[in-house]
Amino acid sequence: MRRHPHVIAVAAMATAALALTACGRSTETASGQSSAKDISSGKATGTINVWAMGTEGENLPTLAKEFEAQNPGVTVKVTPIPWDAAHDKFTTAITAGKTPDAAMVGTTWMGEFAGQDALDPTPKSIDSASFFQGAQKTTEVNGTSYGVPWYVETRLVYYRKDLAAKAGITTLPTDWDGLKAMAKAYQSKAHTTWGINLQAGKTGSWQTIMPFGWSNGAKIATDDQKKFTFDSPQLAEAVKYYQSYFTEGLSPKELPDGQLEQDFVNGSIPMFISGPWEMGAVEKLGGAAFKDKYGVMPMPKKVSATSFVGGSDFAVFKASKNRDSAWKFVKWLSDPATQTKWYKLSTDLPSVQSAWSDPSLSGDEKLKAFGEQLKDAQAPPAIATWEQVAAAFDDEMEKVTKTGSDPAAALKTVQAKAESIGTGS
């Protein structure tokens, strides 16, 4: 994943279980918001210290100038942080009680930070229903929202339209059987080397594998997030289906970094599953004419056609010295007009559904398809130990895809490892 490393496994989280006792959880509501203190009226004032990672940290000061212009008494001080140093910097700051007022927070860190009682519950005046539901869920820990989804991404199936025509494919597949048939047709009729590329147990492969489980009705954990459910028949069936692409020679088991885009352009790999950032990568490599040679289509359906939702959240810390102004900034970042400006500045996709009506997004058929998929997309539960659990899942899935390990047995091993790690609740 090129632009969103916060949803890839990072340095191991602290192994101690974290008691999720942050305030506001005794007054949860169905909307994922608590009876948290609301935001005061009036304009923002004072200094708001903000941390943001990667290219977002580099671009955010430009956007923040508009907020300052609308609130003459405020200064937004953005500190860019490298992704590889961010987690440790946050945990050190939380322990010392010296956090920023607000920050961009990776979705898989929300459970951990909320579990440390570090995040301020989302005020009720921020409309949680305005966001894509799957993205909104990434802010929720034990039913209470801590922050807002700032930007999002999801995954679609990229496919070569010209090679599909050679393979005699006139109707795009909509289910698991259809996707497999299309992969086989590419190989047998269009004479591609492979039918599709799927992640084979590399770091972060759960992001490609779990959508097949979700589409089959599987869950990672029980609704109360107290017990993992990796050993379910639904997930075993999904992993067996996923494994079949490797045992039947339809997907390579290993590709060097950067090879996927080259092989998609040269036609040896006619399909793969990934996020919107790949559009720019393949079009740059393939040249101006390549844009018309490929398309994107929704994830295949079993019970549902669910994909993965990633991106980043924006949160306010309990230790903030300027809490109300920080929330005013976060609320402003969630305004549809601001979200559209941020997309044009950063190419990060809006988390607010109404922002997708802007022609810059709705006028592009491929981007529009990503917007539609976001209506049916999930993330793992916001639990404190997710990074450790995900690493254990990836390890076992690598054995499934590369050495042919039994999917059901592998998932029982995942279940045992996950139970040993615990959910942190």
Coordinates of N, CA and C in Angstrom, one line a residue, residues 76-171:
V76 N -3.4 27.7 13.9 CA -3.3 26.2 13.8 C -1.9 25.9 13.5
K77 N -1.2 25.2 14.5 CA 0.2 24.8 14.3 C 0.2 23.3 14.0
V78 N 0.6 23.0 12.8 CA 0.6 21.6 12.3 C 2.0 21.1 12.4
T79 N 2.2 20.0 13.1 CA 3.5 19.3 13.1 C 3.5 18.0 12.3
P80 N 4.2 18.0 11.2 CA 4.3 16.8 10.4 C 5.1 15.7 11.1
I81 N 4.7 14.5 11.0 CA 5.4 13.4 11.7 C 5.5 12.2 10.7
P82 N 6.7 11.7 10.6 CA 6.9 10.5 9.8 C 6.1 9.3 10.3
W83 N 5.5 8.5 9.4 CA 4.7 7.4 9.8 C 5.4 6.4 10.6
D84 N 6.7 6.1 10.3 CA 7.4 5.1 11.1 C 7.7 5.5 12.5
A85 N 7.6 6.8 12.8 CA 7.8 7.3 14.2 C 6.6 7.6 14.9
A86 N 5.4 7.6 14.2 CA 4.2 8.2 14.8 C 3.7 7.5 16.0
H87 N 3.6 6.1 15.9 CA 3.0 5.4 17.0 C 3.7 5.6 18.3
D88 N 5.0 5.5 18.3 CA 5.8 5.6 19.5 C 5.7 7.1 20.0
K89 N 5.7 8.0 19.1 CA 5.5 9.4 19.5 C 4.2 9.7 20.2
F90 N 3.1 9.1 19.7 CA 1.8 9.2 20.3 C 1.8 8.6 21.7
T91 N 2.3 7.3 21.8 CA 2.2 6.6 23.1 C 3.1 7.3 24.2
T92 N 4.2 7.8 23.8 CA 5.1 8.6 24.7 C 4.4 9.8 25.2
A93 N 3.7 10.6 24.2 CA 3.0 11.8 24.6 C 1.8 11.5 25.5
I94 N 1.1 10.4 25.3 CA 0.0 10.0 26.1 C 0.4 9.7 27.5
T95 N 1.5 8.9 27.6 CA 2.0 8.6 28.9 C 2.5 9.8 29.7
A96 N 3.1 10.8 29.0 CA 3.6 12.0 29.7 C 2.5 13.1 29.8
G97 N 1.3 12.8 29.3 CA 0.3 13.8 29.4 C 0.6 15.1 28.6
K98 N 1.3 14.9 27.5 CA 1.8 16.0 26.7 C 1.4 15.8 25.2
T99 N 0.1 15.5 25.0 CA -0.4 15.2 23.6 C -0.7 16.5 22.9
P100 N -0.8 16.5 21.6 CA -1.3 17.7 20.9 C -2.8 17.9 21.2
D101 N -3.3 19.0 20.8 CA -4.8 19.2 21.0 C -5.6 18.3 20.1
A102 N -5.2 18.1 18.9 CA -5.9 17.2 17.9 C -4.9 16.6 17.0
A103 N -5.3 15.5 16.4 CA -4.3 14.8 15.6 C -5.0 13.8 14.6
M104 N -4.4 13.6 13.5 CA -4.7 12.5 12.6 C -4.3 11.2 13.3
V105 N -5.2 10.3 13.3 CA -4.9 9.0 14.0 C -5.3 7.8 13.1
G106 N -4.3 6.9 12.9 CA -4.6 5.8 12.1 C -5.8 5.0 12.6
T107 N -6.6 4.5 11.8 CA -7.8 3.8 12.2 C -7.6 2.6 13.2
T108 N -6.5 1.9 12.9 CA -6.2 0.7 13.8 C -5.6 1.1 15.1
W109 N -5.4 2.4 15.4 CA -4.9 2.9 16.7 C -6.0 3.4 17.6
M110 N -7.2 3.5 17.0 CA -8.2 4.2 17.8 C -8.5 3.4 19.1
G111 N -8.6 2.1 19.0 CA -9.0 1.3 20.1 C -7.9 1.4 21.2
E112 N -6.7 1.4 20.8 CA -5.6 1.5 21.8 C -5.6 2.8 22.5
F113 N -5.7 3.9 21.8 CA -5.6 5.2 22.4 C -6.9 5.5 23.2
A114 N -8.0 5.1 22.8 CA -9.2 5.2 23.6 C -9.1 4.4 24.8
G115 N -8.5 3.2 24.7 CA -8.4 2.3 25.9 C -7.4 2.9 26.9
Q116 N -6.6 3.8 26.5 CA -5.7 4.5 27.4 C -6.3 5.8 28.0
D117 N -7.6 5.9 27.7 CA -8.4 7.1 28.2 C -7.8 8.4 27.7
A118 N -7.2 8.4 26.4 CA -6.5 9.5 25.9 C -7.3 10.4 25.0
L119 N -8.5 9.9 24.5 CA -9.2 10.6 23.5 C -10.5 11.1 24.1
D120 N -10.9 12.3 23.6 CA -12.2 13.0 24.0 C -13.3 12.4 23.2
P121 N -14.4 12.0 23.8 CA -15.6 11.5 23.0 C -16.1 12.6 22.1
T122 N -16.6 12.2 20.9 CA -17.1 13.1 19.9 C -18.3 13.8 20.4
P123 N -18.3 15.2 20.3 CA -19.5 15.9 20.6 C -20.7 15.6 19.8
K124 N -21.9 15.7 20.3 CA -23.2 15.3 19.6 C -23.4 16.2 18.4
S125 N -22.9 17.4 18.4 CA -23.2 18.3 17.3 C -22.5 17.9 16.0
I126 N -21.6 17.0 16.1 CA -21.0 16.4 14.9 C -21.8 15.2 14.4
D127 N -22.4 15.3 13.3 CA -23.3 14.3 12.8 C -22.6 13.1 12.3
S128 N -22.7 12.0 13.1 CA -22.0 10.8 12.7 C -22.7 10.1 11.4
A129 N -23.9 10.4 11.2 CA -24.6 9.9 10.0 C -24.2 10.4 8.7
S130 N -23.4 11.5 8.8 CA -22.9 12.2 7.5 C -21.8 11.4 6.9
F131 N -21.2 10.5 7.7 CA -20.0 9.8 7.2 C -20.4 8.4 6.6
F132 N -19.6 7.8 5.8 CA -19.8 6.4 5.4 C -19.9 5.6 6.6
Q133 N -20.8 4.7 6.7 CA -21.0 3.9 8.0 C -19.8 3.1 8.4
G134 N -19.2 2.4 7.4 CA -18.0 1.7 7.7 C -16.8 2.5 8.3
A135 N -16.7 3.7 7.7 CA -15.7 4.6 8.2 C -16.0 5.1 9.6
Q136 N -17.3 5.5 9.8 CA -17.7 5.9 11.1 C -17.4 4.9 12.2
K137 N -17.6 3.6 11.9 CA -17.3 2.5 12.8 C -15.9 2.5 13.3
T138 N -14.9 3.0 12.5 CA -13.5 3.0 12.9 C -13.3 3.9 14.0
T139 N -14.2 4.9 14.3 CA -14.0 5.8 15.4 C -14.6 5.3 16.7
E140 N -15.3 4.2 16.6 CA -16.1 3.8 17.8 C -15.4 2.7 18.6
V141 N -15.4 2.9 19.9 CA -14.8 1.9 20.8 C -15.8 1.6 21.8
N142 N -16.3 0.4 21.9 CA -17.3 0.0 22.9 C -18.6 0.9 22.7
G143 N -18.9 1.2 21.5 CA -20.1 2.0 21.2 C -20.0 3.5 21.3
T144 N -18.9 4.0 21.7 CA -18.7 5.5 21.8 C -17.7 5.9 20.8
S145 N -18.1 7.0 20.1 CA -17.2 7.6 19.0 C -16.2 8.5 19.6
Y146 N -14.9 8.4 19.2 CA -13.8 9.2 19.6 C -13.2 9.8 18.4
G147 N -13.7 10.9 17.8 CA -13.2 11.5 16.6 C -14.1 11.4 15.4
V148 N -13.6 11.7 14.3 CA -14.3 11.6 13.0 C -13.5 10.9 12.0
P149 N -14.1 10.2 11.0 CA -13.4 9.8 9.9 C -12.9 11.0 9.0
W150 N -11.7 11.1 8.7 CA -11.2 12.3 8.0 C -11.2 12.0 6.5
Y151 N -10.5 11.0 6.1 CA -10.6 10.6 4.7 C -10.6 9.1 4.6
V152 N -11.0 8.6 3.5 CA -11.3 7.1 3.4 C -10.6 6.6 2.1
E153 N -10.6 5.3 2.1 CA -10.2 4.5 0.9 C -10.9 3.2 1.0
T154 N -11.1 2.5 -0.1 CA -11.6 1.2 -0.1 C -11.0 0.4 -1.3
R155 N -11.4 -0.8 -1.5 CA -10.7 -1.7 -2.5 C -11.8 -2.1 -3.5
L156 N -11.3 -2.1 -4.8 CA -12.1 -2.6 -5.9 C -11.3 -3.6 -6.7
V157 N -11.9 -4.3 -7.6 CA -11.2 -5.2 -8.5 C -10.8 -4.4 -9.8
Y158 N -9.5 -4.2 -10.0 CA -9.0 -3.6 -11.2 C -8.9 -4.7 -12.3
Y159 N -9.4 -4.4 -13.5 CA -9.3 -5.4 -14.6 C -9.0 -4.8 -15.9
R160 N -8.4 -5.5 -16.8 CA -8.0 -5.1 -18.1 C -9.2 -5.3 -19.0
K161 N -9.8 -4.2 -19.5 CA -11.0 -4.2 -20.4 C -10.7 -4.8 -21.7
D162 N -9.5 -4.4 -22.3 CA -9.2 -4.9 -23.6 C -8.9 -6.4 -23.6
L163 N -8.3 -6.9 -22.5 CA -8.0 -8.4 -22.5 C -9.3 -9.2 -22.1
A164 N -10.2 -8.5 -21.4 CA -11.5 -9.2 -21.2 C -12.2 -9.4 -22.5
A165 N -12.1 -8.5 -23.4 CA -12.8 -8.6 -24.7 C -12.1 -9.8 -25.4
K166 N -10.8 -9.9 -25.4 CA -10.1 -11.1 -26.0 C -10.5 -12.4 -25.4
A167 N -10.8 -12.3 -24.1 CA -11.2 -13.6 -23.4 C -12.7 -13.9 -23.6
G168 N -13.4 -13.0 -24.3 CA -14.8 -13.3 -24.6 C -15.7 -12.9 -23.4
I169 N -15.3 -12.1 -22.5 CA -16.1 -11.7 -21.3 C -16.9 -10.5 -21.7
T170 N -18.2 -10.7 -21.8 CA -19.1 -9.6 -22.2 C -19.9 -9.0 -21.0
T171 N -19.9 -9.8 -19.9 CA -20.7 -9.3 -18.7 C -19.7 -9.4 -17.5

